[in-house]
Amino acid sequence: MPLEKYLKKRKFAPLRGITRSVKKTSEPRGSINIKNGKNRFVVHEHHARNLHYDFRLELPEDWDKGSIVLKSWAVPKGVPIASGVKHLAIQVEDHPVDYLNFKGIIPEGNYGAGTVKIWDQGKFIKLKVYKVNKVVKELGFELKGKKLKGKYVMIKTNFAGNKNSWLIFKK
Ligand code: MN
């Protein structure tokens, strides 16, 4: 089911009659049956326990088919503006497309508590989805943001045995 992990990690509005000690998150619950994407991306600046950036691309759940979601990575050092540097990107759970415009404060006690700002956003052109045995190994795209412009590559590295680790760099 799309977004299952996303929904499980978050506490939305309380059920009727149940009082909660933790303030609920204002992050979107999300729509799950979106058929057509608009090739948008966003980079969130997330002041959580550790400052990091979240890079999100509007893509089908199975990369080239399925409902549209935001494929998402936490990028500790941010998406590089210049070519010549490779930054680590840890893939996290797919987010709902509505998350493209999310900004605000995730209250204490919630997953990812802290301030979320939009660092950059825009459109992208998908250039490459390279799969081996149905597993995506490489992505290529051109970003058309305000800060991020140009052709980028993401390569799945499985660095230190972490199946979610990728590298992102500008060509
Ligand atoms: Mn984050």
PDB file of C-alpha atoms and ligand atoms in Angstrom:
ATOM      1  CA  MET A   1       0.000   0.000   0.000  1.00  0.00           C
ATOM      2  CA  PRO A   2       1.399   3.380  -0.948  1.00  0.00           C
ATOM      3  CA  LEU A   3       2.560   5.580   1.919  1.00  0.00           C
ATOM      4  CA  GLU A   4       2.047   2.876   4.552  1.00  0.00           C
ATOM      5  CA  LYS A   5       5.398   3.622   6.202  1.00  0.00           C
ATOM      6  CA  TYR A   6       4.762   7.372   6.041  1.00  0.00           C
ATOM      7  CA  LEU A   7       1.368   7.083   7.733  1.00  0.00           C
ATOM      8  CA  LYS A   8       2.608   4.652  10.399  1.00  0.00           C
ATOM      9  CA  LYS A   9       5.376   6.972  11.561  1.00  0.00           C
ATOM     10  CA  ARG A  10       3.116   9.971  12.144  1.00  0.00           C
ATOM     11  CA  LYS A  11       0.453  10.940  14.633  1.00  0.00           C
ATOM     12  CA  PHE A  12      -2.323  12.873  12.942  1.00  0.00           C
ATOM     13  CA  ALA A  13      -5.579  14.117  14.430  1.00  0.00           C
ATOM     14  CA  PRO A  14      -6.608  12.148  17.533  1.00  0.00           C
ATOM     15  CA  LEU A  15      -9.399   9.617  17.415  1.00  0.00           C
ATOM     16  CA  ARG A  16     -12.677  10.774  18.920  1.00  0.00           C
ATOM     17  CA  GLY A  17     -12.714  10.601  22.716  1.00  0.00           C
ATOM     18  CA  ILE A  18      -9.006   9.997  23.116  1.00  0.00           C
ATOM     19  CA  THR A  19      -7.005  12.778  24.720  1.00  0.00           C
ATOM     20  CA  ARG A  20      -3.442  13.073  23.677  1.00  0.00           C
ATOM     21  CA  SER A  21      -0.497  14.476  25.542  1.00  0.00           C
ATOM     22  CA  VAL A  22       1.458  15.090  22.360  1.00  0.00           C
ATOM     23  CA  LYS A  23       0.446  17.831  19.924  1.00  0.00           C
ATOM     24  CA  LYS A  24      -0.401  16.346  16.537  1.00  0.00           C
ATOM     25  CA  THR A  25       1.657  17.023  13.446  1.00  0.00           C
ATOM     26  CA  SER A  26       0.317  19.332  10.740  1.00  0.00           C
ATOM     27  CA  GLU A  27       2.048  17.357   8.005  1.00  0.00           C
ATOM     28  CA  PRO A  28      -0.345  16.249   5.240  1.00  0.00           C
ATOM     29  CA  ARG A  29      -2.036  12.864   5.461  1.00  0.00           C
ATOM     30  CA  GLY A  30      -1.713  12.771   1.731  1.00  0.00           C
ATOM     31  CA  SER A  31      -3.606  11.515  -1.239  1.00  0.00           C
ATOM     32  CA  ILE A  32      -2.654   8.053  -2.341  1.00  0.00           C
ATOM     33  CA  ASN A  33      -4.215   7.466  -5.736  1.00  0.00           C
ATOM     34  CA  ILE A  34      -2.588  10.080  -7.895  1.00  0.00           C
ATOM     35  CA  LYS A  35      -2.101   8.823 -11.450  1.00  0.00           C
ATOM     36  CA  ASN A  36      -0.144  11.618 -13.081  1.00  0.00           C
ATOM     37  CA  GLY A  37       2.762  13.516 -11.645  1.00  0.00           C
ATOM     38  CA  LYS A  38       3.892  16.982 -12.596  1.00  0.00           C
ATOM     39  CA  ASN A  39       7.634  16.360 -12.317  1.00  0.00           C
ATOM     40  CA  ARG A  40       8.124  18.615  -9.312  1.00  0.00           C
ATOM     41  CA  PHE A  41      10.842  18.454  -6.721  1.00  0.00           C
ATOM     42  CA  VAL A  42      11.462  20.091  -3.381  1.00  0.00           C
ATOM     43  CA  VAL A  43      14.368  20.342  -0.988  1.00  0.00           C
ATOM     44  CA  HIS A  44      13.297  20.833   2.608  1.00  0.00           C
ATOM     45  CA  GLU A  45      15.645  22.337   5.172  1.00  0.00           C
ATOM     46  CA  HIS A  46      14.807  20.346   8.277  1.00  0.00           C
ATOM     47  CA  HIS A  47      15.962  21.569  11.654  1.00  0.00           C
ATOM     48  CA  ALA A  48      15.385  18.299  13.477  1.00  0.00           C
ATOM     49  CA  ARG A  49      17.745  16.875  16.110  1.00  0.00           C
ATOM     50  CA  ASN A  50      20.381  17.289  13.415  1.00  0.00           C
ATOM     51  CA  LEU A  51      20.000  19.802  10.621  1.00  0.00           C
ATOM     52  CA  HIS A  52      19.627  18.002   7.315  1.00  0.00           C
ATOM     53  CA  TYR A  53      17.992  18.507   3.958  1.00  0.00           C
ATOM     54  CA  ASP A  54      15.257  16.321   2.514  1.00  0.00           C
ATOM     55  CA  PHE A  55      15.287  15.900  -1.233  1.00  0.00           C
ATOM     56  CA  ARG A  56      12.011  14.787  -2.798  1.00  0.00           C
ATOM     57  CA  LEU A  57      11.196  13.902  -6.406  1.00  0.00           C
ATOM     58  CA  GLU A  58       7.653  13.403  -7.685  1.00  0.00           C
ATOM     59  CA  LEU A  59       7.832   9.899  -9.164  1.00  0.00           C
ATOM     60  CA  PRO A  60       5.727   6.724  -9.387  1.00  0.00           C
ATOM     61  CA  GLU A  61       5.878   4.458  -6.369  1.00  0.00           C
ATOM     62  CA  ASP A  62       7.690   1.763  -8.377  1.00  0.00           C
ATOM     63  CA  TRP A  63       9.869   4.396 -10.086  1.00  0.00           C
ATOM     64  CA  ASP A  64       8.347   3.904 -13.523  1.00  0.00           C
ATOM     65  CA  LYS A  65       4.820   2.769 -12.613  1.00  0.00           C
ATOM     66  CA  GLY A  66       2.268   3.076  -9.841  1.00  0.00           C
ATOM     67  CA  SER A  67       0.704   5.922  -7.873  1.00  0.00           C
ATOM     68  CA  ILE A  68       2.638   9.141  -7.736  1.00  0.00           C
ATOM     69  CA  VAL A  69       4.535   9.766  -4.492  1.00  0.00           C
ATOM     70  CA  LEU A  70       7.517  11.787  -3.428  1.00  0.00           C
ATOM     71  CA  LYS A  71      10.595   9.590  -3.482  1.00  0.00           C
ATOM     72  CA  SER A  72      12.561  11.022  -0.575  1.00  0.00           C
ATOM     73  CA  TRP A  73      16.117  11.134   0.716  1.00  0.00           C
ATOM     74  CA  ALA A  74      17.663  12.728   3.775  1.00  0.00           C
ATOM     75  CA  VAL A  75      20.812  14.490   2.623  1.00  0.00           C
ATOM     76  CA  PRO A  76      22.952  15.535   5.628  1.00  0.00           C
ATOM     77  CA  LYS A  77      25.057  18.040   3.677  1.00  0.00           C
ATOM     78  CA  GLY A  78      22.363  19.046   1.211  1.00  0.00           C
ATOM     79  CA  VAL A  79      22.102  18.595  -2.534  1.00  0.00           C
ATOM     80  CA  PRO A  80      25.327  20.004  -4.002  1.00  0.00           C
ATOM     81  CA  ILE A  81      24.954  23.230  -5.956  1.00  0.00           C
ATOM     82  CA  ALA A  82      28.251  22.750  -7.790  1.00  0.00           C
ATOM     83  CA  SER A  83      29.616  19.772  -9.675  1.00  0.00           C
ATOM     84  CA  GLY A  84      32.592  17.841  -8.357  1.00  0.00           C
ATOM     85  CA  VAL A  85      31.242  16.816  -4.946  1.00  0.00           C
ATOM     86  CA  LYS A  86      29.323  13.688  -4.049  1.00  0.00           C
ATOM     87  CA  HIS A  87      26.988  13.881  -1.079  1.00  0.00           C
ATOM     88  CA  LEU A  88      25.483  11.020   0.854  1.00  0.00           C
ATOM     89  CA  ALA A  89      21.705  10.634   0.532  1.00  0.00           C
ATOM     90  CA  ILE A  90      19.757   8.187   2.678  1.00  0.00           C
ATOM     91  CA  GLN A  91      16.496   7.074   1.115  1.00  0.00           C
ATOM     92  CA  VAL A  92      13.556   7.378   3.505  1.00  0.00           C
ATOM     93  CA  GLU A  93       9.897   6.461   3.225  1.00  0.00           C
ATOM     94  CA  ASP A  94       7.860   7.737   0.277  1.00  0.00           C
ATOM     95  CA  HIS A  95       5.984  10.924   1.143  1.00  0.00           C
ATOM     96  CA  PRO A  96       2.610  12.083  -0.235  1.00  0.00           C
ATOM     97  CA  VAL A  97       2.659  14.537  -3.132  1.00  0.00           C
ATOM     98  CA  ASP A  98       0.949  17.115  -0.867  1.00  0.00           C
ATOM     99  CA  TYR A  99       4.226  17.279   1.054  1.00  0.00           C
ATOM    100  CA  LEU A 100       5.727  19.355  -1.792  1.00  0.00           C
ATOM    101  CA  ASN A 101       4.330  22.497  -0.201  1.00  0.00           C
ATOM    102  CA  PHE A 102       4.682  21.562   3.448  1.00  0.00           C
ATOM    103  CA  LYS A 103       6.537  23.905   5.743  1.00  0.00           C
ATOM    104  CA  GLY A 104       6.080  24.571   9.420  1.00  0.00           C
ATOM    105  CA  ILE A 105       6.927  23.156  12.799  1.00  0.00           C
ATOM    106  CA  ILE A 106       6.568  19.472  13.586  1.00  0.00           C
ATOM    107  CA  PRO A 107       5.745  19.521  17.332  1.00  0.00           C
ATOM    108  CA  GLU A 108       7.950  17.904  19.983  1.00  0.00           C
ATOM    109  CA  GLY A 109       7.168  14.248  20.524  1.00  0.00           C
ATOM    110  CA  ASN A 110       6.433  13.671  16.845  1.00  0.00           C
ATOM    111  CA  TYR A 111       8.630  11.936  14.302  1.00  0.00           C
ATOM    112  CA  GLY A 112      11.074  14.479  12.832  1.00  0.00           C
ATOM    113  CA  ALA A 113      10.158  17.191  15.379  1.00  0.00           C
ATOM    114  CA  GLY A 114      11.535  20.594  14.439  1.00  0.00           C
ATOM    115  CA  THR A 115      11.191  23.334  11.849  1.00  0.00           C
ATOM    116  CA  VAL A 116      10.790  22.517   8.165  1.00  0.00           C
ATOM    117  CA  LYS A 117      11.459  25.186   5.530  1.00  0.00           C
ATOM    118  CA  ILE A 118      11.466  24.991   1.754  1.00  0.00           C
ATOM    119  CA  TRP A 119      15.062  25.475   0.644  1.00  0.00           C
ATOM    120  CA  ASP A 120      14.424  25.065  -3.078  1.00  0.00           C
ATOM    121  CA  GLN A 121      11.707  23.782  -5.363  1.00  0.00           C
ATOM    122  CA  GLY A 122      10.923  23.554  -9.042  1.00  0.00           C
ATOM    123  CA  LYS A 123      10.463  21.086 -11.845  1.00  0.00           C
ATOM    124  CA  PHE A 124      12.721  18.338 -13.117  1.00  0.00           C
ATOM    125  CA  ILE A 125      13.164  16.328 -16.278  1.00  0.00           C
ATOM    126  CA  LYS A 126      13.620  12.607 -15.765  1.00  0.00           C
ATOM    127  CA  LEU A 127      16.571  11.419 -17.823  1.00  0.00           C
ATOM    128  CA  LYS A 128      17.370   7.947 -16.563  1.00  0.00           C
ATOM    129  CA  VAL A 129      15.998   5.162 -14.359  1.00  0.00           C
ATOM    130  CA  TYR A 130      18.451   2.277 -14.436  1.00  0.00           C
ATOM    131  CA  LYS A 131      17.307  -0.974 -12.834  1.00  0.00           C
ATOM    132  CA  VAL A 132      18.983  -4.297 -12.161  1.00  0.00           C
ATOM    133  CA  ASN A 133      16.620  -7.121 -11.211  1.00  0.00           C
ATOM    134  CA  LYS A 134      13.824  -4.603 -10.567  1.00  0.00           C
ATOM    135  CA  VAL A 135      15.985  -2.668  -8.121  1.00  0.00           C
ATOM    136  CA  VAL A 136      16.815   0.893  -9.068  1.00  0.00           C
ATOM    137  CA  LYS A 137      20.557   1.461  -9.143  1.00  0.00           C
ATOM    138  CA  GLU A 138      20.838   4.837 -10.796  1.00  0.00           C
ATOM    139  CA  LEU A 139      18.711   7.895 -11.473  1.00  0.00           C
ATOM    140  CA  GLY A 140      19.444  10.778 -13.770  1.00  0.00           C
ATOM    141  CA  PHE A 141      17.473  14.016 -13.911  1.00  0.00           C
ATOM    142  CA  GLU A 142      17.778  17.671 -14.689  1.00  0.00           C
ATOM    143  CA  LEU A 143      16.710  20.053 -11.942  1.00  0.00           C
ATOM    144  CA  LYS A 144      15.112  23.372 -12.767  1.00  0.00           C
ATOM    145  CA  GLY A 145      14.947  25.043  -9.399  1.00  0.00           C
ATOM    146  CA  LYS A 146      15.948  28.465  -8.158  1.00  0.00           C
ATOM    147  CA  LYS A 147      19.143  27.254  -6.483  1.00  0.00           C
ATOM    148  CA  LEU A 148      19.561  23.840  -8.049  1.00  0.00           C
ATOM    149  CA  LYS A 149      19.905  23.821 -11.806  1.00  0.00           C
ATOM    150  CA  GLY A 150      21.462  21.268 -14.092  1.00  0.00           C
ATOM    151  CA  LYS A 151      21.922  17.559 -14.581  1.00  0.00           C
ATOM    152  CA  TYR A 152      22.234  15.337 -11.519  1.00  0.00           C
ATOM    153  CA  VAL A 153      22.962  11.669 -10.958  1.00  0.00           C
ATOM    154  CA  MET A 154      22.029   9.512  -7.998  1.00  0.00           C
ATOM    155  CA  ILE A 155      23.727   6.162  -7.540  1.00  0.00           C
ATOM    156  CA  LYS A 156      22.706   3.516  -5.074  1.00  0.00           C
ATOM    157  CA  THR A 157      25.813   2.556  -3.131  1.00  0.00           C
ATOM    158  CA  ASN A 158      24.666   0.310  -0.266  1.00  0.00           C
ATOM    159  CA  PHE A 159      27.460   2.031   1.635  1.00  0.00           C
ATOM    160  CA  ALA A 160      28.443   0.192   4.833  1.00  0.00           C
ATOM    161  CA  GLY A 161      25.717  -2.374   4.218  1.00  0.00           C
ATOM    162  CA  ASN A 162      22.977   0.257   4.335  1.00  0.00           C
ATOM    163  CA  LYS A 163      20.505  -0.658   1.584  1.00  0.00           C
ATOM    164  CA  ASN A 164      19.137   2.899   1.603  1.00  0.00           C
ATOM    165  CA  SER A 165      22.353   4.765   0.966  1.00  0.00           C
ATOM    166  CA  TRP A 166      22.890   6.673  -2.259  1.00  0.00           C
ATOM    167  CA  LEU A 167      25.245   9.308  -3.552  1.00  0.00           C
ATOM    168  CA  ILE A 168      24.023  12.446  -5.289  1.00  0.00           C
ATOM    169  CA  PHE A 169      26.170  14.671  -7.472  1.00  0.00           C
ATOM    170  CA  LYS A 170      25.916  17.236 -10.194  1.00  0.00           C
ATOM    171  CA  LYS A 171      27.314  16.271 -13.573  1.00  0.00           C
TER     172      LYS A 171
HETATM  173 MN    MN B   1      13.852  15.190   7.479  1.00  0.00          MN
END
